[in-house]
Amino acid sequence: MADICFHINGKEHRVPHNLPATTSLNEYLREQAGLPGTKVMCREAGCGCCAVTVTHLPPDSDVLKTYSVQSCLTPLYAVDGWQISTVEGIGNQTDGFHPIQERIAKFNGTQCGYCTPGMVMNMYGLLHQKPNITAQDVEDNFDGNICRCTGYRPILDAMKSFTEDANIPGRKTIDIEDLNKNLCPKTGEKCSGSCSSRSLDLQLSDARWYRPISLAELGKVMEANKSKKTKLVFGNTASGIYKNDGPFQVFVDLHRVKELFSFETSEKNVRFGAATTLTQFLDKLRAHQENQGLNYFSHIHKHIKVVANSMVRNSASIAGNLMIKRQHKEFPSDIFTTLEAAGAEVEIFDAATSKKQSVSLLDFLKVNMSGKVLTAVILPKLADNVVYRSFKITPRWQNAHAYVNAGFKIPVKEQVIQGKPSVVLGGISADTVLLGLCNSKNAKLQSGSENLHRPVSSGLQTYQEMASEFPLKHALPKMTAPLQASGEAVFVNDMPKLQHELYAAFVVADQASATIASIDPSSALAIPGVMHFYGAKDAICNEFPDPLLPSLFASKEVLYNGEPLGIILAGQFDNHFYF
């Protein structure tokens, strides 16, 4: 059993197979590699502060692929053979700052600076994917980066200053050479990707980890482990939503199974390999939306463009999203809704028989997938008279699960329905109203057929300067901004851990206006590694002198949902994370 090998900022790292299978790339970067510039916060791929850029060679291509991912959900053992770039690696105060780091500092795009490394690395990956970007590209691809203090105007202005069409003072596109495209650390030439082509069979500390390189090898692995609880791994983004799935005895990494990356068109349909990422899916939908029978691809493209966020879409596959829906029926999958409405089918490979079968998405939800794997998603070509539309209602337009989603495929002639329509609804009952799918002549109904379009945002900061008093009162960039942008600014959780240090988390009430009968922490304290629970009776001073201030911990009455009841301490972060 060989160790896995990858490169971080050009330096080779070899990791033995003695870590848990669930160890994330973020944990390794911060705790083992000593690179705390990559931050950690939500551990759900929702905030973007953990962004890094990865480079590797897909099994179906001879062209290197570089993109940004959220390292908090990227499994460490899935990056064998990859090149990882972190915020410290692309620029720092010793070697000089990268243009992106300089630009966000110059535009005053930092305040506390905790989210800034993620902003920088997301932009770094975006420029590798598309050097000649537009302002719309920037707004579309910063849907997964959250800033809680600066405000987005200066951040977006800094990133739009790299575009070709933004009216931003100081705008300057970046030279492709300044992007520092990763070279092979061994030869100094363009990476061939040969380091990541091998199969893997690792006995880790808590599970077996496989990486097959063909569908036949995948079938053998699944058949050999059919009695064990197995998890197929690709983007691993589902673990940000359903944290308590498992434990699993076997993990199977699908990144090198070439057959899962196929793309084929025929007279009747288009076949997408199951491992097609959502980003690749979007690219292919756009590329073929003008073809005969595929005009509806443009509507699916618009819908999926706001599924999750750009870095999740870079990692997650079509099949992975559908498998979440199959395992968790309550999951409001936009992929399922849009594809089922279109009449899509999935192709399933059975490891026991080595045979494939195609079924509808509705039937797929009922298939026992033990010993089976999705190999493709098949979308039909539709007749010219078929109208296709999809919609979603969300708490915010980007990076949010749908409250309600819907897809409609209706054959129409002169605004009269011909044949059987397909209507798929997610999140609500079947009692609904269909508005203007055929561009109704009734002005009151016309708006119902189109999603609202948000134009590119813009803003302007103005302030009065008195040049006669310069350098006094002269506006200057913040001195620490470049260090925040390079990840060199040190935050509390970047500091080295102390011996016997414990992690703490609040235990909060889940009801409002309630009376506390008792608090029993025994079940939590029984979890290995959990050390203490402290509540109101343990606090030396639980009440503040000012009667207007609330208690430190609620002792008798709960005033509001989320009020602290106590604090739990554990020896490891994972021990307390889900209380």
C-alpha positions as a printed Julia matrix, in Angstrom:
579×3 Matrix{Float64}:
   0.0    0.0     0.0
   1.67   3.19   -1.21
   1.24   6.54    0.45
  -0.71   9.18   -1.42
   1.39  11.93   -2.97
   0.46  15.45   -4.06
   2.03  18.89   -4.23
   1.12  22.0    -2.27
   2.55  25.23   -3.67
   5.14  23.18   -5.58
   6.28  21.15   -2.57
   5.74  17.41   -2.5
   3.66  15.99    0.34
   3.38  12.29    1.11
   0.62  11.23    3.47
   0.6    7.77    5.06
  -2.61   5.8     5.26
  -3.06   6.16    9.02
  -5.58   9.03    9.04
  -9.38   8.74    9.05
 -11.05   8.54    5.65
 -13.06  11.65    6.46
  -9.97  13.82    6.94
 -10.44  16.92    4.78
  -7.85  18.74    2.72
  -8.53  21.78    4.91
  -7.6   19.88    8.07
  -4.36  18.73    6.49
  -3.45  22.2     5.23
  -4.04  23.89    8.57
  -2.96  21.2    11.03
  -0.29  19.21    9.2
   1.12  21.37    6.41
   1.26  24.51    8.58
  -0.69  26.67    6.11
  -3.36  28.48    8.14
  -3.89  31.08    5.41
  -6.63  28.76    4.18
  -9.38  29.49    6.68
 -12.2   27.34    8.03
 -15.65  28.31    9.17
 -18.93  26.66    8.1
 -17.58  23.23    7.04
 -20.56  23.08    4.69
 -19.06  24.57    1.48
 -21.26  27.59    2.0
 -18.99  30.48    3.04
 -15.93  30.16    0.78
 -13.21  31.12    3.27
 -11.53  27.71    2.82
 -11.06  28.05   -0.95
  -7.96  26.64   -2.64
  -7.14  26.04   -6.28
  -6.48  22.53   -7.57
  -4.86  21.34  -10.79
  -5.06  17.82  -12.19
  -5.55  15.9   -15.41
  -9.05  14.41  -15.92
  -9.08  10.77  -17.08
 -10.82  11.7   -20.35
  -8.5   14.54  -21.38
  -4.86  15.47  -21.97
  -5.49  19.08  -20.9
  -4.83  20.17  -17.33
  -7.87  21.3   -15.41
  -7.5   24.11  -12.85
 -10.36  25.32  -10.68
 -11.22  26.44   -7.15
 -12.78  24.18   -4.53
 -13.8   24.47   -0.91
 -11.18  22.5     0.97
 -13.41  21.9     4.0
 -15.31  19.15    2.14
 -12.55  17.92   -0.18
 -11.38  14.52    1.1
  -7.62  14.43    1.66
  -7.25  10.98    0.13
  -9.0   12.14   -3.07
  -6.21  14.58   -4.0
  -3.52  11.99   -4.79
  -1.54  13.3    -7.77
  -3.1   16.76   -7.63
  -1.41  20.13   -7.34
  -2.85  22.38   -4.64
  -2.32  26.14   -4.57
  -3.06  28.04   -1.38
  -3.21  31.76   -0.74
   0.31  31.78    0.78
   1.67  29.99   -2.27
   0.55  32.47   -4.91
   1.98  35.51   -3.11
   3.28  36.77    0.23
   5.29  39.57    1.8
   8.59  37.7     1.28
   8.22  36.7    -2.37
   5.91  39.52   -3.42
   2.13  39.71   -3.54
   0.03  38.33   -6.37
  -1.89  40.91   -8.47
  -5.19  39.65   -7.03
  -3.91  40.16   -3.49
  -2.63  43.63   -4.35
  -5.86  44.59   -6.08
  -8.21  43.62   -3.25
  -6.0   45.52   -0.77
  -5.87  48.58   -3.04
  -9.65  48.61   -3.43
 -10.16  48.42    0.37
 -11.84  45.04    0.01
 -10.88  43.84    3.49
 -12.0   44.64    6.99
 -11.45  41.8     9.44
  -9.83  39.88    6.56
 -10.96  36.39    7.53
 -12.86  35.8     4.29
 -10.25  37.5     2.09
  -8.01  34.46    1.32
 -11.08  32.62    0.04
 -12.02  35.58   -2.15
  -8.49  35.66   -3.57
  -8.34  31.94   -4.32
 -11.79  31.85   -5.89
 -10.7   34.62   -8.25
  -7.4   32.82   -8.9
  -9.27  29.71  -10.0
 -11.77  31.7   -12.06
  -9.01  33.44  -14.01
  -7.43  30.07  -14.77
 -10.75  28.79  -16.07
 -11.54  31.92  -18.06
  -8.77  34.54  -18.37
 -10.93  36.97  -20.39
 -13.74  37.39  -17.91
 -16.62  39.86  -17.75
 -18.24  41.66  -14.82
 -21.15  39.22  -15.08
 -18.71  36.3   -14.75
 -17.4   37.81  -11.51
 -20.85  38.19   -9.98
 -21.88  34.71  -11.11
 -18.79  33.11   -9.59
 -18.72  34.89   -6.23
 -21.99  33.3    -5.16
 -20.19  31.08   -2.64
 -18.04  33.67   -0.84
 -19.57  35.33    2.19
 -18.21  38.5     3.78
 -19.75  39.49    7.08
 -18.22  42.93    7.59
 -16.66  44.67    4.59
 -19.62  44.79    2.25
 -19.43  43.41   -1.24
 -19.0   46.59   -3.31
 -15.22  47.03   -2.82
 -14.64  43.28   -3.12
 -16.55  43.02   -6.39
 -14.94  46.22   -7.67
 -11.51  44.74   -7.01
 -12.36  41.56   -8.92
 -14.16  43.4   -11.73
 -11.01  45.46  -12.24
  -9.61  42.33  -13.96
 -12.48  42.22  -16.47
 -12.7   43.59  -19.98
 -16.05  45.36  -19.7
 -16.36  46.88  -16.21
 -16.25  50.63  -15.8
 -13.92  50.48  -12.8
 -11.15  53.04  -12.13
  -7.83  51.2   -12.12
  -9.16  48.38  -14.31
  -6.4   46.26  -15.82
  -6.68  42.75  -17.2
  -4.1   40.24  -16.03
  -1.42  38.74  -18.23
  -1.75  34.97  -18.48
   1.87  34.59  -17.35
   1.12  36.47  -14.13
  -1.37  33.8   -13.14
   1.54  31.5   -12.28
   0.08  28.42  -13.89
   1.37  25.43  -12.0
   4.32  23.59  -13.52
   5.41  20.09  -12.71
   7.66  20.31   -9.61
   9.75  17.43  -10.97
  10.52  18.69  -14.47
   9.6   22.38  -14.42
   7.49  21.75  -17.52
   3.75  21.53  -18.02
   2.31  18.78  -15.86
   1.43  15.58  -17.68
  -0.87  14.35  -14.94
   0.83  10.95  -14.84
   1.18  11.1   -11.06
  -2.57  10.72  -10.59
  -3.33   7.89  -13.04
  -2.76   4.97  -10.68
  -5.42   3.03   -8.82
  -5.4    3.01   -5.02
  -6.21   0.46   -2.35
  -5.51   1.9     1.11
  -6.36   0.55    4.53
  -6.87   3.74    6.53
  -7.26   4.04   10.27
 -11.03   3.57   10.15
 -11.97   2.38    6.65
 -10.78   1.05    3.29
 -10.13   3.58    0.52
 -10.21   2.53   -3.15
  -9.62   4.48   -6.34
 -10.38   2.33   -9.4
  -9.34   3.51  -12.88
 -11.96   1.72  -14.97
 -15.6    0.7   -14.74
 -14.56  -2.95  -14.7
 -12.25  -2.36  -11.73
 -15.0   -0.37  -10.0
 -17.35  -3.32  -10.44
 -14.85  -5.69   -8.85
 -14.34  -3.36   -5.88
 -18.08  -3.02   -5.32
 -18.7   -6.75   -5.66
 -15.87  -7.58   -3.25
 -17.32  -5.21   -0.65
 -21.05  -5.78   -1.23
 -21.61  -6.77    2.4
 -20.0   -3.58    3.72
 -21.39  -0.08    4.06
 -19.85   1.74    1.11
 -19.72   5.39    0.09
 -18.97   6.44   -3.48
 -16.95   9.64   -3.38
 -16.65  12.4    -5.97
 -17.32  15.98   -4.9
 -18.31  14.95   -1.36
 -20.47  18.08   -1.17
 -23.38  16.09    0.29
 -21.47  15.78    3.56
 -21.98  19.51    4.03
 -25.74  18.96    4.09
 -26.11  15.52    5.65
 -23.31  15.45    8.19
 -24.36  12.33   10.06
 -24.52   9.82    7.19
 -22.35   6.81    7.92
 -20.12   5.57    9.38
 -18.83   3.84    6.26
 -16.49   0.88    6.06
 -15.45   1.45    2.45
 -14.87   4.63    0.42
 -14.57   4.45   -3.37
 -13.11   7.49   -5.15
 -14.56   7.84   -8.68
 -12.23  10.56  -10.01
 -10.25   8.2   -12.28
 -13.05   6.04  -13.76
 -12.82   7.18  -17.37
 -16.15   5.72  -18.47
 -18.0    8.06  -16.09
 -16.72  11.17  -17.91
 -18.12  10.43  -21.38
 -20.18  12.79  -23.54
 -22.09  11.58  -26.59
 -24.8   12.95  -28.89
 -27.11  11.0   -31.15
 -30.21  11.65  -33.26
 -32.49  11.06  -30.28
 -30.63  12.16  -27.18
 -27.52  13.5   -25.45
 -25.6   11.33  -22.99
 -23.67  12.94  -20.11
 -21.26  10.82  -18.08
 -22.29  10.51  -14.44
 -19.08  12.18  -13.24
 -19.75  15.32  -15.28
 -19.43  18.17  -12.81
 -22.2   20.74  -12.65
 -19.77  23.32  -14.08
 -18.99  21.04  -17.03
 -22.71  20.29  -17.38
 -23.43  24.02  -17.66
 -20.71  24.44  -20.3
 -22.09  21.59  -22.39
 -25.68  22.79  -22.06
 -24.69  26.23  -23.33
 -22.57  24.81  -26.15
 -25.46  22.7   -27.51
 -28.52  24.83  -26.71
 -28.86  26.03  -30.33
 -28.92  22.5   -31.73
 -32.11  20.98  -33.1
 -34.26  19.57  -30.31
 -32.05  21.0   -27.57
 -33.3   24.58  -27.26
 -34.64  23.72  -23.81
 -31.03  23.35  -22.63
 -30.96  27.14  -22.23
 -33.68  26.97  -19.56
 -31.96  24.17  -17.67
 -28.73  26.18  -17.89
 -30.36  29.23  -16.3
 -31.75  27.08  -13.5
 -28.61  25.1   -12.67
 -26.5   28.26  -12.85
 -27.94  29.2    -9.44
 -27.72  25.72   -7.88
 -25.41  25.81   -4.84
 -22.38  27.99   -5.66
 -19.58  28.01   -8.21
 -17.05  26.09   -6.12
 -19.62  23.41   -5.26
 -20.5   23.18   -8.94
 -16.79  22.78   -9.75
 -16.65  19.72   -7.48
 -20.11  18.14   -7.51
 -21.32  15.75  -10.21
 -24.75  15.27  -11.75
 -24.96  11.72  -10.43
 -23.92  12.8    -6.94
 -26.79  15.27   -6.74
 -29.28  12.66   -7.92
 -27.95  10.16   -5.37
 -28.57  12.69   -2.58
 -32.19  12.91   -3.77
 -32.51   9.15   -3.81
 -31.09   8.74   -0.29
 -32.86  11.8     1.17
 -36.25  12.19   -0.48
 -36.8   15.53    1.27
 -33.79  17.08   -0.51
 -35.09  19.81   -2.88
 -32.89  18.78   -5.8
 -33.08  21.25   -8.67
 -31.19  18.76  -10.83
 -33.85  16.11  -10.27
 -36.75  18.5   -10.88
 -35.39  20.01  -14.09
 -34.21  16.72  -15.6
 -37.3   14.7   -14.67
 -39.51  17.36  -16.26
 -37.46  17.06  -19.45
 -37.94  13.28  -19.52
 -34.36  12.36  -18.68
 -33.2    8.85  -17.88
 -30.26   7.52  -15.88
 -28.03   4.61  -16.83
 -27.22   2.2   -13.99
 -24.32  -0.26  -13.92
 -24.82  -3.43  -11.85
 -21.51  -4.71  -10.48
 -22.89  -8.22   -9.94
 -23.88  -8.75  -13.6
 -21.68  -6.09  -15.3
 -24.83  -5.02  -17.17
 -26.42  -1.61  -17.62
 -30.03  -0.53  -17.63
 -31.73   2.81  -18.24
 -34.65   3.97  -16.11
 -36.59   7.19  -15.6
 -35.61   9.41  -12.71
 -38.84   8.59  -10.87
 -38.12   4.88  -11.17
 -34.52   5.51  -10.14
 -35.73   6.71   -6.75
 -37.09   3.2    -6.13
 -34.06   1.22   -7.37
 -31.96  -0.6    -4.77
 -28.55   0.9    -5.54
 -26.55  -1.54   -3.42
 -23.76  -2.84   -5.68
 -24.8   -0.42   -8.41
 -23.51   2.93   -9.71
 -24.89   5.6   -12.01
 -22.89   5.77  -15.23
 -24.77   8.37  -17.27
 -27.65  10.82  -17.47
 -29.5   10.84  -20.8
 -31.45  13.89  -21.98
 -33.85  13.56  -24.94
 -34.17  15.81  -27.96
 -37.59  17.47  -27.91
 -39.95  18.33  -30.74
 -40.13  21.94  -31.86
 -43.62  22.41  -30.43
 -42.62  21.38  -26.9
 -42.42  24.24  -24.4
 -40.02  23.74  -21.48
 -39.71  26.0   -18.44
 -38.38  25.65  -14.9
 -38.64  27.84  -11.8
 -37.4   28.01   -8.24
 -38.26  30.1    -5.19
 -35.43  30.52   -2.69
 -34.56  32.65    0.34
 -31.91  34.27   -1.91
 -31.23  33.84   -5.6
 -27.8   32.21   -5.28
 -26.34  29.58   -2.95
 -29.64  28.51   -1.38
 -31.89  25.45   -1.39
 -35.24  25.96   -3.05
 -38.38  26.45   -1.02
 -40.25  25.44   -4.16
 -39.0   24.32   -7.55
 -40.84  23.2   -10.64
 -40.26  22.0   -14.18
 -42.76  21.92  -17.05
 -42.6   20.19  -20.44
 -45.74  20.81  -22.44
 -46.44  20.07  -26.13
 -48.33  23.08  -27.46
 -49.85  24.15  -30.76
 -51.29  27.65  -31.04
 -51.44  27.86  -27.24
 -53.46  24.64  -27.03
 -51.95  21.72  -25.15
 -51.34  18.74  -27.42
 -50.76  15.4   -25.74
 -49.62  14.7   -22.2
 -47.71  17.45  -20.35
 -44.97  16.75  -17.82
 -45.21  18.74  -14.58
 -42.71  18.15  -11.78
 -42.98  19.99   -8.48
 -40.59  20.02   -5.56
 -41.34  21.29   -2.07
 -45.11  21.8    -2.44
 -48.28  19.83   -3.14
 -49.83  19.39   -6.57
 -52.25  22.29   -6.0
 -50.64  25.11   -7.95
 -51.31  27.56  -10.75
 -49.53  27.56  -14.1
 -48.88  31.05  -15.46
 -47.96  32.15  -18.95
 -45.86  29.21  -20.15
 -46.64  30.18  -23.72
 -46.07  33.94  -23.46
 -49.7   34.76  -22.86
 -51.21  37.75  -24.62
 -52.75  38.72  -21.31
 -50.41  41.35  -19.85
 -51.36  40.33  -16.3
 -49.96  36.84  -16.89
 -46.87  37.59  -18.97
 -44.51  38.05  -16.02
 -45.31  34.58  -14.73
 -43.34  32.85  -17.47
 -39.97  34.41  -16.8
 -37.58  34.48  -13.86
 -36.55  37.88  -12.63
 -33.18  38.96  -13.98
 -30.76  40.76  -11.69
 -28.42  43.08  -13.61
 -24.75  43.46  -12.77
 -24.44  45.48   -9.57
 -22.53  48.71   -9.3
 -21.72  51.25   -6.61
 -19.68  54.34   -6.04
 -17.94  55.55   -2.9
 -17.3   59.28   -2.66
 -15.61  61.34    0.01
 -14.22  64.83    0.25
 -10.47  65.33    0.17
  -8.55  68.46    1.05
  -5.39  68.27   -1.05
  -4.0   71.35    0.64
  -3.64  69.35    3.86
  -1.93  66.3     2.3
  -0.31  64.09    3.5
  -2.56  64.75    6.53
  -6.03  63.25    5.93
  -4.85  61.62    2.69
  -6.8   58.39    2.12
  -4.46  55.39    2.2
  -5.01  51.64    1.86
  -5.01  49.75    5.13
  -1.47  48.67    6.04
  -2.52  45.14    7.04
  -4.71  44.54    3.98
  -1.99  42.79    1.9
  -1.25  40.45    4.82
  -4.94  39.62    5.11
  -5.08  38.99    1.36
  -2.06  36.65    1.49
  -3.33  34.71    4.51
  -0.43  35.89    6.66
  -2.64  37.77    9.14
  -2.98  35.54   12.2
  -6.4   34.93   13.76
  -7.15  33.2    17.05
  -7.84  29.82   15.48
  -4.63  30.09   13.42
  -2.51  30.08   16.57
  -0.74  26.86   17.6
  -2.76  24.7    19.95
  -1.81  24.55   23.6
  -1.3   21.3    25.45
  -4.61  19.98   26.82
  -6.53  22.69   24.97
 -10.27  22.08   24.78
 -12.86  23.17   22.24
 -16.06  24.85   23.4
 -19.52  25.26   21.93
 -22.69  26.8    23.27
 -25.65  24.57   24.06
 -28.69  26.64   23.1
 -32.44  26.4    23.64
 -34.55  25.25   20.71
 -37.77  26.73   22.13
 -38.83  30.23   23.14
 -40.82  31.36   26.21
 -40.22  28.06   27.96
 -39.53  26.94   31.51
 -36.41  24.86   32.19
 -37.38  21.76   34.13
 -33.88  20.25   34.1
 -30.74  19.95   31.99
 -29.27  16.48   31.62
 -25.91  16.45   29.75
 -25.19  12.77   30.44
 -25.69  11.58   26.85
 -23.26  14.21   25.56
 -20.73  13.49   28.3
 -20.84   9.8    27.36
 -19.34  10.58   23.94
 -15.59   9.81   23.98
 -13.58  13.01   24.12
 -16.31  15.19   25.65
 -14.99  16.5    28.94
 -17.34  18.95   30.64
 -20.69  20.7    30.59
 -21.1   23.98   32.43
 -24.49  25.63   32.97
 -25.96  28.41   35.1
 -25.31  26.62   38.38
 -21.62  26.27   37.52
 -21.05  29.95   36.67
 -19.42  32.0    39.43
 -21.34  35.05   38.29
 -24.29  34.1    36.09
 -26.22  37.33   36.62
 -24.98  40.77   35.61
 -25.4   43.79   37.94
 -27.39  45.62   35.27
 -30.94  44.17   35.33
 -31.35  45.05   31.64
 -28.61  42.57   30.71
 -29.58  38.91   30.27
 -28.08  36.1    32.3
 -24.91  34.42   31.05
 -26.85  31.13   30.85
 -30.61  30.68   31.19
 -31.4   29.12   34.56
 -35.2   29.1    34.93
 -36.91  30.79   32.0
 -35.95  30.7    28.33
 -36.59  34.1    26.81
 -35.85  33.34   23.15
 -34.99  30.54   20.77
 -31.22  30.12   20.71
 -30.61  31.45   24.22
 -27.47  29.85   25.74
 -28.2   27.14   28.31
 -24.57  26.22   28.9
 -21.3   25.38   27.27
 -19.83  22.0    26.31
 -16.1   21.27   26.14
 -14.4   18.52   24.17
 -10.87  17.42   23.34
 -11.46  17.54   19.57
 -13.49  19.85   17.37
 -15.48  16.98   15.86
 -16.66  15.89   19.3
 -18.75  18.98   19.83
 -19.55  20.14   16.33
 -23.03  18.62   16.05
 -24.49  19.31   19.51
